[in-house]
Coordinates of C-alpha atoms in Angstrom, one line a residue:
M12 CA -17.1 16.0 -6.0
S13 CA -20.3 17.9 -5.6
Q14 CA -21.7 18.0 -2.1
Q15 CA -25.2 18.6 -3.4
K16 CA -24.9 15.5 -5.6
D17 CA -23.9 13.3 -2.7
Q18 CA -26.2 14.6 0.0
P19 CA -28.5 12.1 1.7
N20 CA -32.2 12.4 1.4
E21 CA -32.9 13.5 5.0
N22 CA -32.9 17.0 6.4
G23 CA -34.0 18.5 9.7
S24 CA -32.9 19.2 13.2
D25 CA -29.5 18.1 14.5
G26 CA -29.5 15.1 16.8
R27 CA -27.6 15.6 20.1
N28 CA -25.8 13.1 22.4
E29 CA -27.8 12.9 25.6
G30 CA -25.6 12.3 28.6
R31 CA -22.2 11.5 27.4
A32 CA -20.8 8.4 29.1
N33 CA -17.6 8.7 31.2
G34 CA -15.0 6.1 31.8
N35 CA -15.3 6.0 35.5
G36 CA -18.9 5.2 36.0
N37 CA -19.5 3.4 32.7
P38 CA -21.3 0.0 33.1
N39 CA -19.5 -1.2 30.0
S40 CA -16.0 -0.6 31.4
E41 CA -15.3 -4.3 31.5
K42 CA -16.2 -4.7 27.9
E43 CA -14.0 -1.7 27.0
R44 CA -11.1 -3.1 28.9
K45 CA -11.2 -6.3 26.9
G46 CA -11.8 -4.3 23.7
F47 CA -14.7 -4.3 21.3
P48 CA -14.9 -3.6 17.6
I49 CA -15.9 -0.3 16.1
V50 CA -17.8 -0.5 12.8
A51 CA -17.4 2.6 10.7
I52 CA -20.2 3.0 8.1
G53 CA -19.7 5.3 5.1
S54 CA -22.5 6.2 2.7
S55 CA -23.4 9.0 0.3
A56 CA -26.1 9.4 -2.3
G57 CA -28.8 6.8 -2.0
G58 CA -27.4 5.6 1.4
L59 CA -30.4 6.3 3.6
E60 CA -32.3 3.3 2.5
A61 CA -29.3 1.0 2.9
L62 CA -28.6 2.4 6.4
K63 CA -32.2 1.8 7.5
E64 CA -32.1 -1.7 6.1
L65 CA -28.8 -2.4 7.8
F66 CA -29.8 -1.2 11.3
S67 CA -33.2 -2.9 11.1
H68 CA -31.3 -6.2 11.2
V69 CA -28.8 -5.4 14.0
P70 CA -29.7 -7.4 17.1
D71 CA -29.5 -6.1 20.6
N72 CA -26.4 -6.6 22.7
T73 CA -23.8 -7.2 20.0
D74 CA -20.9 -5.6 21.9
I75 CA -20.3 -3.6 18.7
A76 CA -20.1 0.2 18.4
F77 CA -21.2 1.8 15.1
V78 CA -20.1 5.2 13.7
V79 CA -22.1 6.5 10.7
V80 CA -20.4 9.0 8.4
T81 CA -22.3 10.4 5.5
H82 CA -22.0 13.2 2.9
Q83 CA -24.5 15.9 3.9
H84 CA -25.0 19.5 2.8
P85 CA -23.5 21.8 5.4
G86 CA -26.4 24.2 5.1
H87 CA -29.0 21.8 6.5
E88 CA -29.7 20.1 9.8
S89 CA -29.9 16.3 9.9
V90 CA -32.6 14.1 11.3
L91 CA -30.6 11.0 10.5
P92 CA -30.3 9.9 14.2
E93 CA -34.1 10.0 14.6
L94 CA -34.6 8.1 11.3
L95 CA -32.2 5.4 12.3
Q96 CA -33.5 5.2 15.9
R97 CA -36.9 4.0 14.4
E98 CA -35.1 1.0 12.9
T99 CA -33.2 -0.3 16.0
N100 CA -33.3 -0.6 19.8
I101 CA -29.7 0.4 20.1
P102 CA -29.3 4.1 21.2
V103 CA -28.6 6.4 18.3
K104 CA -26.9 9.7 19.0
G105 CA -25.5 12.6 17.1
I106 CA -21.7 13.0 17.7
E107 CA -20.5 15.8 20.0
D108 CA -16.8 16.6 20.4
D109 CA -14.9 14.4 22.8
T110 CA -17.7 11.7 22.8
E111 CA -16.5 8.4 24.3
V112 CA -17.4 5.4 22.2
C113 CA -19.2 2.7 24.0
P114 CA -20.4 -0.7 22.7
D115 CA -24.1 -1.2 21.7
H116 CA -24.4 2.5 20.6
V117 CA -24.7 4.2 17.2
Y118 CA -23.0 7.5 16.6
V119 CA -24.0 9.7 13.7
L120 CA -21.9 12.5 12.2
G121 CA -23.8 15.7 11.5
P122 CA -23.5 18.0 8.5
G123 CA -20.6 20.4 8.0
K124 CA -18.2 18.4 10.3
N125 CA -15.5 15.8 10.1
V126 CA -14.8 13.3 12.8
T127 CA -11.7 11.4 13.9
I128 CA -11.1 9.0 16.8
E129 CA -8.3 9.1 19.3
H130 CA -8.0 6.7 22.3
G131 CA -11.6 5.7 21.8
R132 CA -13.0 9.2 21.8
L133 CA -14.6 11.0 18.8
R134 CA -13.1 14.4 17.9
L135 CA -15.0 16.9 15.7
S136 CA -13.6 19.4 13.3
S137 CA -14.9 21.7 10.6
A138 CA -15.1 20.1 7.1
D139 CA -13.0 21.4 4.2
H140 CA -15.5 22.1 1.5
R141 CA -13.0 23.0 -1.3
R142 CA -13.6 20.9 -4.3
G143 CA -12.2 17.4 -3.9
R144 CA -10.9 18.1 -0.4
D145 CA -13.9 17.0 1.7
M146 CA -13.5 13.2 2.3
P147 CA -15.1 12.6 5.7
I148 CA -15.3 8.8 5.2
D149 CA -11.6 8.4 4.3
L150 CA -10.6 10.7 7.2
F151 CA -12.5 8.7 9.8
F152 CA -11.6 5.3 8.4
R153 CA -7.9 6.2 8.5
S154 CA -8.0 7.5 12.0
L155 CA -10.0 4.4 13.1
A156 CA -7.3 2.1 11.6
G157 CA -4.6 3.8 13.7
D158 CA -6.7 3.8 16.9
M159 CA -8.4 0.4 16.8
H160 CA -6.1 -1.7 14.5
E161 CA -7.5 -5.2 14.1
R162 CA -10.8 -4.2 15.7
A163 CA -11.5 -1.6 13.0
I164 CA -14.2 -2.6 10.6
A165 CA -15.3 -0.6 7.6
V166 CA -18.6 -0.8 5.8
I167 CA -19.2 1.1 2.5
L168 CA -22.8 1.6 1.3
S169 CA -24.4 3.4 -1.7
G170 CA -22.7 6.6 -2.9
T171 CA -21.0 8.3 -5.8
G172 CA -17.3 9.0 -6.0
T173 CA -14.3 7.3 -4.2
D174 CA -14.6 8.5 -0.6
G175 CA -13.6 5.5 1.6
T176 CA -11.3 3.8 -0.9
L177 CA -8.0 5.1 0.6
G178 CA -9.4 4.5 4.2
I179 CA -10.1 0.8 3.7
K180 CA -6.5 0.3 2.5
E181 CA -5.3 1.6 5.9
I182 CA -7.8 -0.4 7.8
K183 CA -6.8 -3.6 6.0
A184 CA -3.1 -2.8 6.5
H185 CA -3.7 -2.5 10.2
G186 CA -5.5 -5.9 10.3
G187 CA -9.1 -4.7 10.1
M188 CA -12.0 -6.0 8.0
I189 CA -13.9 -4.6 5.0
I190 CA -17.6 -5.1 4.0
I191 CA -19.3 -3.4 1.1
Q192 CA -22.9 -3.3 -0.1
D193 CA -23.3 -5.3 -3.2
P194 CA -23.0 -2.6 -6.0
S195 CA -25.8 -4.3 -7.9
S196 CA -28.2 -3.4 -5.0
A197 CA -26.9 0.1 -4.4
H198 CA -28.7 3.1 -5.7
Y199 CA -25.3 4.6 -6.6
A200 CA -22.6 2.0 -7.1
G201 CA -19.6 4.4 -7.3
M202 CA -18.3 4.1 -3.7
P203 CA -18.7 0.3 -3.2
T204 CA -17.3 -0.3 -6.7
S205 CA -14.2 1.8 -6.1
A206 CA -13.6 0.0 -2.9
R207 CA -14.0 -3.4 -4.5
N208 CA -11.5 -2.5 -7.2
T209 CA -8.7 -2.2 -4.6
G210 CA -8.9 -6.0 -4.1
M211 CA -9.0 -5.6 -0.3
V212 CA -12.7 -6.1 0.3
D213 CA -13.6 -9.2 2.4
F214 CA -17.3 -9.4 1.9
V215 CA -19.7 -8.2 -0.8
V216 CA -23.3 -8.6 0.5
Q217 CA -26.7 -7.0 0.6
S218 CA -27.1 -4.3 3.2
S219 CA -29.6 -6.4 5.2
A220 CA -27.0 -9.2 5.5
I221 CA -24.2 -7.0 6.9
P222 CA -25.1 -7.4 10.6
E223 CA -25.1 -11.2 10.3
T224 CA -21.8 -11.2 8.4
L225 CA -20.3 -9.0 11.1
I226 CA -21.4 -11.3 13.9
N227 CA -20.2 -14.5 12.2
Y228 CA -16.8 -12.9 11.6
L229 CA -16.5 -11.9 15.2
K230 CA -17.0 -15.5 16.3
G231 CA -13.9 -16.6 14.5
P232 CA -10.4 -17.0 16.1
Y233 CA -9.0 -13.6 15.0
L234 CA -10.8 -11.3 17.5
Q235 CA -11.2 -13.6 20.5
P236 CA -10.0 -12.0 23.7
K237 CA -6.3 -12.6 24.2
E238 CA -6.7 -14.3 27.6
R239 CA -8.8 -17.0 25.9
R240 CA -6.1 -18.0 23.4
S241 CA -2.5 -19.0 23.5
E242 CA -0.9 -18.6 20.0
E243 CA 1.3 -21.7 20.4
K244 CA -1.6 -23.9 21.6
S245 CA -4.3 -22.5 19.3
F246 CA -2.0 -22.4 16.2
P247 CA 0.8 -25.0 16.5
I248 CA 4.1 -24.3 14.7
E249 CA 3.8 -27.4 12.6
K250 CA 0.4 -26.2 11.2
L251 CA 2.0 -22.8 10.5
E252 CA 4.9 -24.4 8.6
S253 CA 2.5 -26.5 6.6
I254 CA 0.5 -23.5 5.5
L255 CA 3.7 -21.6 4.6
R256 CA 5.0 -24.6 2.6
F257 CA 1.7 -24.7 0.7
I258 CA 1.9 -20.9 -0.1
R259 CA 5.5 -21.4 -1.2
A260 CA 4.5 -24.2 -3.6
R261 CA 1.6 -22.2 -5.0
T262 CA 3.2 -18.8 -5.3
G263 CA 6.9 -19.4 -5.3
H264 CA 7.4 -17.1 -2.4
D265 CA 8.8 -18.1 1.0
F266 CA 7.5 -16.2 4.1
S267 CA 9.6 -18.1 6.7
S268 CA 11.7 -15.0 7.2
Y269 CA 8.7 -13.0 8.3
K270 CA 7.7 -12.7 12.0
Q271 CA 5.7 -15.7 13.0
S272 CA 3.3 -13.7 15.1
T273 CA 2.4 -11.4 12.2
I274 CA 1.9 -14.4 9.8
R275 CA -0.3 -16.2 12.4
R276 CA -2.5 -13.2 12.9
R277 CA -3.1 -12.7 9.2
I278 CA -3.9 -16.3 8.6
Q279 CA -6.3 -16.2 11.6
R280 CA -8.0 -13.2 9.9
R281 CA -8.5 -15.3 6.8
M282 CA -9.9 -18.1 8.9
S283 CA -12.4 -15.7 10.5
V284 CA -13.5 -14.5 7.1
H285 CA -14.3 -18.0 6.1
G286 CA -15.8 -19.0 9.4
L287 CA -13.1 -21.5 10.2
K288 CA -11.8 -22.0 13.8
E289 CA -9.0 -24.6 13.5
P290 CA -5.7 -24.3 11.5
Q291 CA -6.2 -27.7 10.0
E292 CA -9.6 -26.6 8.7
Y293 CA -7.9 -23.7 6.9
L294 CA -5.2 -25.9 5.5
D295 CA -7.9 -28.2 4.1
F296 CA -9.6 -25.1 2.7
L297 CA -6.4 -24.0 1.0
H298 CA -6.1 -27.3 -0.8
E299 CA -9.8 -27.2 -1.9
N300 CA -9.8 -23.6 -3.1
R301 CA -7.1 -22.6 -5.4
Q302 CA -7.8 -18.8 -5.3
E303 CA -7.3 -18.7 -1.5
A304 CA -3.6 -19.2 -1.7
Q305 CA -3.3 -16.0 -3.8
L306 CA -5.6 -14.1 -1.5
L307 CA -3.5 -15.1 1.5
F308 CA -0.3 -14.2 -0.3
S309 CA -1.7 -10.7 -1.1
E310 CA -2.8 -10.3 2.5
L311 CA 0.6 -11.2 3.9
L312 CA 2.1 -8.4 1.8
I313 CA -0.4 -5.6 2.7
S314 CA 1.4 -2.6 4.1
V315 CA 0.4 0.9 4.9
T316 CA 1.1 3.4 2.1
S317 CA -0.1 6.7 0.8
F318 CA 1.2 9.8 -0.9
F319 CA 3.6 11.8 1.4
R320 CA 2.8 9.6 4.4
D321 CA 3.9 11.4 7.5
P322 CA 4.1 14.8 5.8
E323 CA 6.5 16.2 8.3
A324 CA 8.9 13.3 7.7
F325 CA 8.9 14.1 3.9
K326 CA 9.4 17.8 4.7
V327 CA 12.4 17.1 6.9
L328 CA 13.9 14.7 4.4
K329 CA 13.5 17.2 1.6
E330 CA 14.6 20.4 3.2
E331 CA 17.3 19.3 5.7
Y332 CA 19.0 16.4 3.9
L333 CA 17.9 15.6 0.3
T334 CA 18.3 19.1 -1.1
E335 CA 21.9 19.3 0.1
L336 CA 22.6 15.8 -1.2
V337 CA 21.3 16.7 -4.7
R338 CA 23.3 20.0 -4.6
S339 CA 26.5 18.0 -3.9
R340 CA 26.1 15.8 -7.0
P341 CA 27.8 16.9 -10.2
D342 CA 26.0 18.1 -13.3
N343 CA 24.6 15.5 -15.7
Y344 CA 24.5 13.0 -12.8
E345 CA 21.9 10.2 -12.5
F346 CA 20.4 10.5 -9.1
R347 CA 19.3 6.9 -8.2
V348 CA 16.6 5.9 -5.6
W349 CA 15.3 2.4 -4.6
I350 CA 12.1 1.8 -2.8
P351 CA 11.8 -1.9 -1.9
G352 CA 8.3 -2.9 -0.8
C353 CA 6.8 -0.1 -2.8
A354 CA 3.3 -1.6 -3.0
T355 CA 1.0 0.4 -5.3
G356 CA 3.6 3.1 -5.8
E357 CA 2.4 6.1 -3.8
E358 CA 5.6 6.5 -1.9
A359 CA 7.8 6.0 -5.0
Y360 CA 5.9 8.8 -6.8
S361 CA 6.1 11.0 -3.7
I362 CA 9.9 10.7 -3.7
A363 CA 10.0 11.4 -7.5
I364 CA 7.9 14.5 -7.0
I365 CA 10.1 16.0 -4.2
L366 CA 13.2 15.3 -6.2
A367 CA 11.7 17.1 -9.2
E368 CA 10.9 20.0 -6.9
I369 CA 14.5 20.1 -5.6
K370 CA 15.9 19.8 -9.1
K371 CA 13.8 22.8 -10.2
T372 CA 14.7 24.9 -7.2
L373 CA 18.4 24.2 -7.6
K374 CA 18.2 24.5 -11.4
K375 CA 20.3 21.3 -11.4
S376 CA 21.0 19.4 -14.7
L377 CA 20.7 15.9 -13.5
S378 CA 18.5 12.9 -14.3
I379 CA 16.3 11.1 -11.8
R380 CA 15.8 7.4 -11.7
V381 CA 13.5 5.8 -9.1
F382 CA 13.2 2.0 -8.8
G383 CA 10.1 0.7 -7.0
T384 CA 10.0 -3.1 -6.3
D385 CA 7.6 -5.4 -4.5
L386 CA 6.8 -9.1 -4.3
D387 CA 3.2 -8.5 -5.4
D388 CA 3.1 -8.4 -9.2
K389 CA -0.5 -7.0 -9.1
A390 CA 0.6 -4.1 -6.9
I391 CA 3.4 -3.4 -9.4
Q392 CA 1.0 -3.3 -12.3
R393 CA -1.1 -0.7 -10.5
A394 CA 2.0 1.3 -9.6
R395 CA 3.0 1.4 -13.3
Q396 CA -0.4 2.7 -14.3
G397 CA 0.0 5.7 -11.9
A398 CA -3.7 6.2 -11.5
Y399 CA -5.3 6.8 -8.1
P400 CA -8.7 7.7 -6.7
A401 CA -9.7 11.4 -6.3
S402 CA -9.5 11.0 -2.5
I403 CA -5.7 11.4 -2.8
T404 CA -6.6 15.1 -2.5
V405 CA -6.5 14.5 1.3
D406 CA -2.8 13.8 1.0
V407 CA -1.6 15.8 -2.0
S408 CA -1.7 19.6 -1.9
P409 CA -3.6 21.5 -4.6
E410 CA -0.3 22.9 -5.9
R411 CA 1.2 19.4 -6.4
L412 CA -2.1 18.1 -7.9
E413 CA -2.0 20.8 -10.5
Q414 CA 1.7 20.4 -11.3
Y415 CA 2.2 16.7 -11.2
F416 CA -1.2 15.1 -11.8
T417 CA -3.9 15.2 -14.4
R418 CA -7.6 14.8 -13.6
E419 CA -9.2 11.6 -15.0
G420 CA -12.9 12.4 -14.9
D421 CA -14.5 13.2 -11.5
D422 CA -13.1 10.1 -9.6
A423 CA -9.4 9.8 -10.4
Y424 CA -6.0 11.4 -10.8
A425 CA -3.1 10.2 -12.9
V426 CA 0.6 11.0 -12.3
R427 CA 1.9 13.1 -15.2
K428 CA 4.0 11.3 -17.8
D429 CA 7.2 13.3 -17.1
I430 CA 7.1 12.0 -13.5
R431 CA 6.1 8.5 -14.5
D432 CA 9.0 8.3 -16.9
T433 CA 11.5 8.7 -14.1
L434 CA 10.3 5.5 -12.4
V435 CA 10.8 1.8 -13.1
F436 CA 8.6 -0.6 -11.3
A437 CA 9.4 -4.3 -11.1
P438 CA 8.6 -7.4 -9.0
Q439 CA 11.5 -8.3 -6.7
N440 CA 12.2 -10.3 -3.5
V441 CA 14.4 -8.0 -1.4
L442 CA 15.6 -10.9 0.7
N443 CA 16.8 -13.1 -2.1
D444 CA 17.3 -11.0 -5.3
P445 CA 20.3 -8.8 -6.0
P446 CA 19.8 -5.2 -4.9
F447 CA 19.9 -2.1 -7.0
L448 CA 23.3 -0.5 -6.7
K449 CA 24.9 3.0 -6.9
L450 CA 22.0 4.5 -4.9
D451 CA 21.8 8.0 -3.5
L452 CA 18.6 7.3 -1.5
L453 CA 17.1 4.1 -0.3
V454 CA 13.5 4.3 1.1
C455 CA 12.4 1.2 3.1
R456 CA 9.5 2.2 5.3
N457 CA 7.4 -0.3 7.2
L458 CA 9.0 -3.4 5.7
L459 CA 11.6 -4.2 8.4
I460 CA 8.9 -4.4 11.1
Y461 CA 7.5 -7.5 9.4
L462 CA 10.9 -9.4 9.3
Q463 CA 12.6 -11.4 11.9
Q464 CA 15.6 -9.9 13.5
D465 CA 18.1 -12.2 11.7
Q466 CA 16.8 -11.0 8.4
Q467 CA 16.9 -7.4 9.5
K468 CA 20.6 -7.8 10.4
L469 CA 21.3 -9.2 6.9
L470 CA 19.3 -6.6 5.0
L471 CA 20.8 -3.5 6.6
P472 CA 24.4 -4.3 5.4
T473 CA 22.9 -4.9 2.0
F474 CA 21.4 -1.4 2.0
H475 CA 24.7 0.0 3.1
Y476 CA 26.5 -1.9 0.3
A477 CA 23.9 -0.5 -2.3
L478 CA 24.3 3.1 -1.3
N479 CA 26.8 5.6 -2.7
P480 CA 29.1 7.5 -0.3
G481 CA 26.9 10.1 1.5
G482 CA 23.7 8.1 0.5
L483 CA 20.6 8.4 2.7
L484 CA 18.5 5.6 4.2
F485 CA 14.8 6.5 5.1
L486 CA 13.0 4.1 7.3
G487 CA 9.5 4.0 8.9
S488 CA 8.8 5.7 12.1
S489 CA 8.6 2.4 14.0
E490 CA 11.9 1.1 12.6
S491 CA 15.6 1.8 13.2
V492 CA 19.0 0.5 12.2
G493 CA 19.3 -1.2 15.6
G494 CA 22.7 -2.6 16.2
Q495 CA 24.0 -1.4 12.8
S496 CA 25.1 2.0 14.0
E497 CA 28.6 1.3 13.0
I498 CA 27.6 1.5 9.3
F499 CA 24.8 4.1 9.5
E500 CA 25.0 7.6 11.0
T501 CA 21.7 8.8 12.6
L502 CA 20.5 12.1 11.2
D503 CA 16.9 12.3 12.5
T504 CA 15.8 10.0 15.4
R505 CA 12.1 10.9 15.1
W506 CA 11.7 10.3 11.3
K507 CA 14.4 7.6 11.0
I508 CA 16.7 9.2 8.5
Y509 CA 20.3 7.8 8.3
R510 CA 23.4 8.5 6.3
R511 CA 25.8 5.8 5.1
K512 CA 29.1 5.7 7.0
E513 CA 32.2 5.2 4.9
V514 CA 33.2 1.7 6.2
P515 CA 33.7 -1.3 4.0
T516 CA 30.9 -3.9 3.9
E517 CA 30.2 -6.9 1.8
M518 CA 26.7 -7.8 0.5
P519 CA 25.5 -10.8 2.6
H520 CA 23.2 -12.3 0.0
L521 CA 25.7 -12.6 -2.8
P522 CA 29.5 -12.9 -3.0
A523 CA 31.1 -9.5 -3.0
K524 CA 31.4 -8.1 -6.5
P525 CA 33.1 -5.1 -8.0
G526 CA 30.9 -2.1 -8.7
R527 CA 29.0 -2.2 -12.0
H528 CA 31.1 0.5 -13.7
E529 CA 34.4 -1.1 -12.6
A530 CA 33.3 -4.5 -13.8
E531 CA 32.1 -3.2 -17.2
A532 CA 35.3 -1.3 -17.7
R533 CA 37.4 -4.3 -17.0
A534 CA 35.3 -6.5 -19.3
E535 CA 35.7 -4.0 -22.1
K536 CA 39.5 -3.9 -21.5
E537 CA 39.8 -7.7 -21.6
Q538 CA 37.6 -8.2 -24.7
P539 CA 39.9 -9.3 -27.5
T540 CA 39.9 -7.0 -30.6
M541 CA 38.7 -9.0 -33.7
P542 CA 39.7 -7.9 -37.2
R543 CA 36.8 -6.2 -39.1
P544 CA 35.3 -8.7 -41.6
P545 CA 35.4 -7.7 -45.3
R546 CA 32.2 -6.6 -47.0
T547 CA 31.4 -10.1 -48.4
N548 CA 31.6 -11.7 -44.9
R549 CA 29.3 -9.0 -43.4
L550 CA 26.7 -9.7 -46.1
I551 CA 26.9 -13.5 -45.3
E552 CA 26.6 -12.8 -41.6
R553 CA 23.5 -10.6 -42.2
L554 CA 21.9 -13.4 -44.3
L555 CA 22.6 -16.0 -41.7
L556 CA 21.2 -13.8 -38.9
N557 CA 18.0 -13.0 -40.7
R558 CA 17.5 -16.7 -41.5
F559 CA 18.6 -18.5 -38.4
A560 CA 19.1 -16.2 -35.5
P561 CA 16.3 -15.9 -32.9
V562 CA 14.4 -12.7 -32.3
S563 CA 16.6 -10.4 -30.2
I564 CA 16.2 -7.2 -28.3
I565 CA 18.9 -5.0 -26.8
I566 CA 18.1 -2.9 -23.8
D567 CA 20.0 -0.4 -21.7
R568 CA 20.2 -0.4 -17.9
Q569 CA 16.8 1.2 -17.5
A570 CA 15.1 -1.6 -19.6
T571 CA 14.7 0.9 -22.5
I572 CA 14.8 -0.8 -25.9
V573 CA 17.7 0.4 -28.1
Y574 CA 17.8 -2.3 -30.8
I575 CA 15.4 -5.0 -32.2
H576 CA 16.2 -7.9 -34.4
G577 CA 13.3 -9.9 -35.9
R578 CA 9.6 -9.8 -35.4
T579 CA 8.7 -9.3 -31.7
G580 CA 4.9 -9.4 -31.9
T581 CA 4.8 -12.7 -30.1
F582 CA 6.5 -11.3 -27.1
L583 CA 5.8 -7.5 -27.0
E584 CA 2.7 -5.4 -27.1
P585 CA 3.1 -1.6 -27.3
E586 CA 1.0 0.4 -24.9
Q587 CA -1.9 2.4 -26.3
Q588 CA -2.0 6.2 -26.5
N589 CA 1.4 7.2 -25.2
P590 CA 3.6 4.1 -25.5
R591 CA 6.8 3.9 -23.5
N592 CA 9.9 2.2 -25.1
N593 CA 10.3 0.0 -22.0
I594 CA 10.6 -3.7 -22.5
L595 CA 9.0 -4.5 -19.1
D596 CA 6.0 -2.3 -19.9
M597 CA 5.6 -3.8 -23.4
A598 CA 5.9 -7.5 -22.4
R599 CA 2.8 -9.5 -23.1
E600 CA 0.8 -11.1 -20.2
G601 CA 2.6 -14.1 -18.8
L602 CA 6.1 -12.9 -19.8
R603 CA 6.4 -9.8 -17.5
L604 CA 7.3 -11.6 -14.3
P605 CA 10.0 -14.0 -15.7
L606 CA 11.4 -11.2 -18.0
S607 CA 11.6 -8.8 -15.0
A608 CA 13.4 -11.4 -12.9
A609 CA 15.9 -12.1 -15.7
F610 CA 16.5 -8.3 -16.2
H611 CA 17.3 -7.8 -12.5
Q612 CA 19.5 -11.0 -12.5
A613 CA 21.4 -9.6 -15.4
Q614 CA 21.9 -6.2 -13.7

């Protein structure tokens, strides 16, 4: 993405922060103690007009802090603080390193720099101007999500490219809120359109309406000071259960096993989006607006994901444990991995890539099969496509981009076909559906933290049951096996890497069954041997099958089609360009979900 192409229309002297506030003598310390939202505004080409229009409508004393991050050419000095100061009474300052963020202030990033936030203080660093690597908006959005959580708000204005798209996913996963300028009103619609395509945007409005939208959202129940609300009183259990029953009736999915506090907070966020203050109001809204049930369902499933998230964790997994595990497997072995809760697939592809690297280094002749599953069918569809915004360059090294991705225009990358072919994505409920078996690696990061302890205690023995001897379990950095240390050996306490202990366990969800290979061998042995029919009988059978038998398709364990009987056009539609011979990929719209469920039930 060209910096010249995306630079704003203002140039001049660099604004400086006059008299940085300190925590001790700060008159806003009481506001800071209670917490205030930080609104991060990202813009690029054509963004100056939208910024000026936005700040001309910001009232005084909002108790909101604003941080403006734009694409600017590093060779020029910016007068953006001075230009914005003409539009508002709120103090506008250029960002200096270690600036403390205070409410009712606007902080503007200068050219040639990146900014992050840590414990409420802005940290400056030099920008990386290599092609595709300079994503200052994404960088700040993601750091803001980790620092402010539910009080992080992202605004995306006019600009080309995809900067900000990955960042809003993190903000949404941490409970924050997203506003974009209506693409139809933006001089350059690339950035707001890319953000909207994620399905995570809460408001699409004109830039002049953004301040009012913000203020109305902040009046809702979601961000009220904690001392002013008691969850049990403000959101009674019977109302929560009524909403969950409604969601189960509309979507077929039961969230009663998820932590009530998490469910409450995400419902309250939806209430604030719609300007509703009472749970009964939201329940009525659900009944009156059919689309809202699906939106809430998607929000309840949002989790943090990205390529090689926690790079050191992936490095440790690969170099210290996974390489040795691959080396120990025999030649012509199928190395099997399962990632439940895979969302849009970034983590599943990351695992497939490091396994491909290990296989190449060891010159090992084995096949790789990675199963990615999630409750959200829309997320699964995106994962199957394997296409991601160009801003993944922040997470994926240039070497891996070159070897495992193809460039799709200026704004996207696609995972190469040889890697995509090692993955199978399918909708699945990890709490109720049978698990994948005979696994060498099970990656379940940031799913257990959303479940109640009883469900965690049931799920971990299931994971143990699904793993092969010596198999690895890779959890999120905030998760652990808890009281299940008798079935998992801890390998890395920081990055939560565990090895299956060789103790017998039964799968708690289903009656204990013999392993797949054992069951198949026994079935074949017990199958009676029938005499081969003479030629005439075989001809009669063929005629009867062609005339009366239904359309039939035989698939293998990877859902690859191996035999077709009859005309399948009613049920299957081959992919364009490079079709894959996979029945789940070829199923027509409306058949994919039930077909996928039947496939996993059969497995």
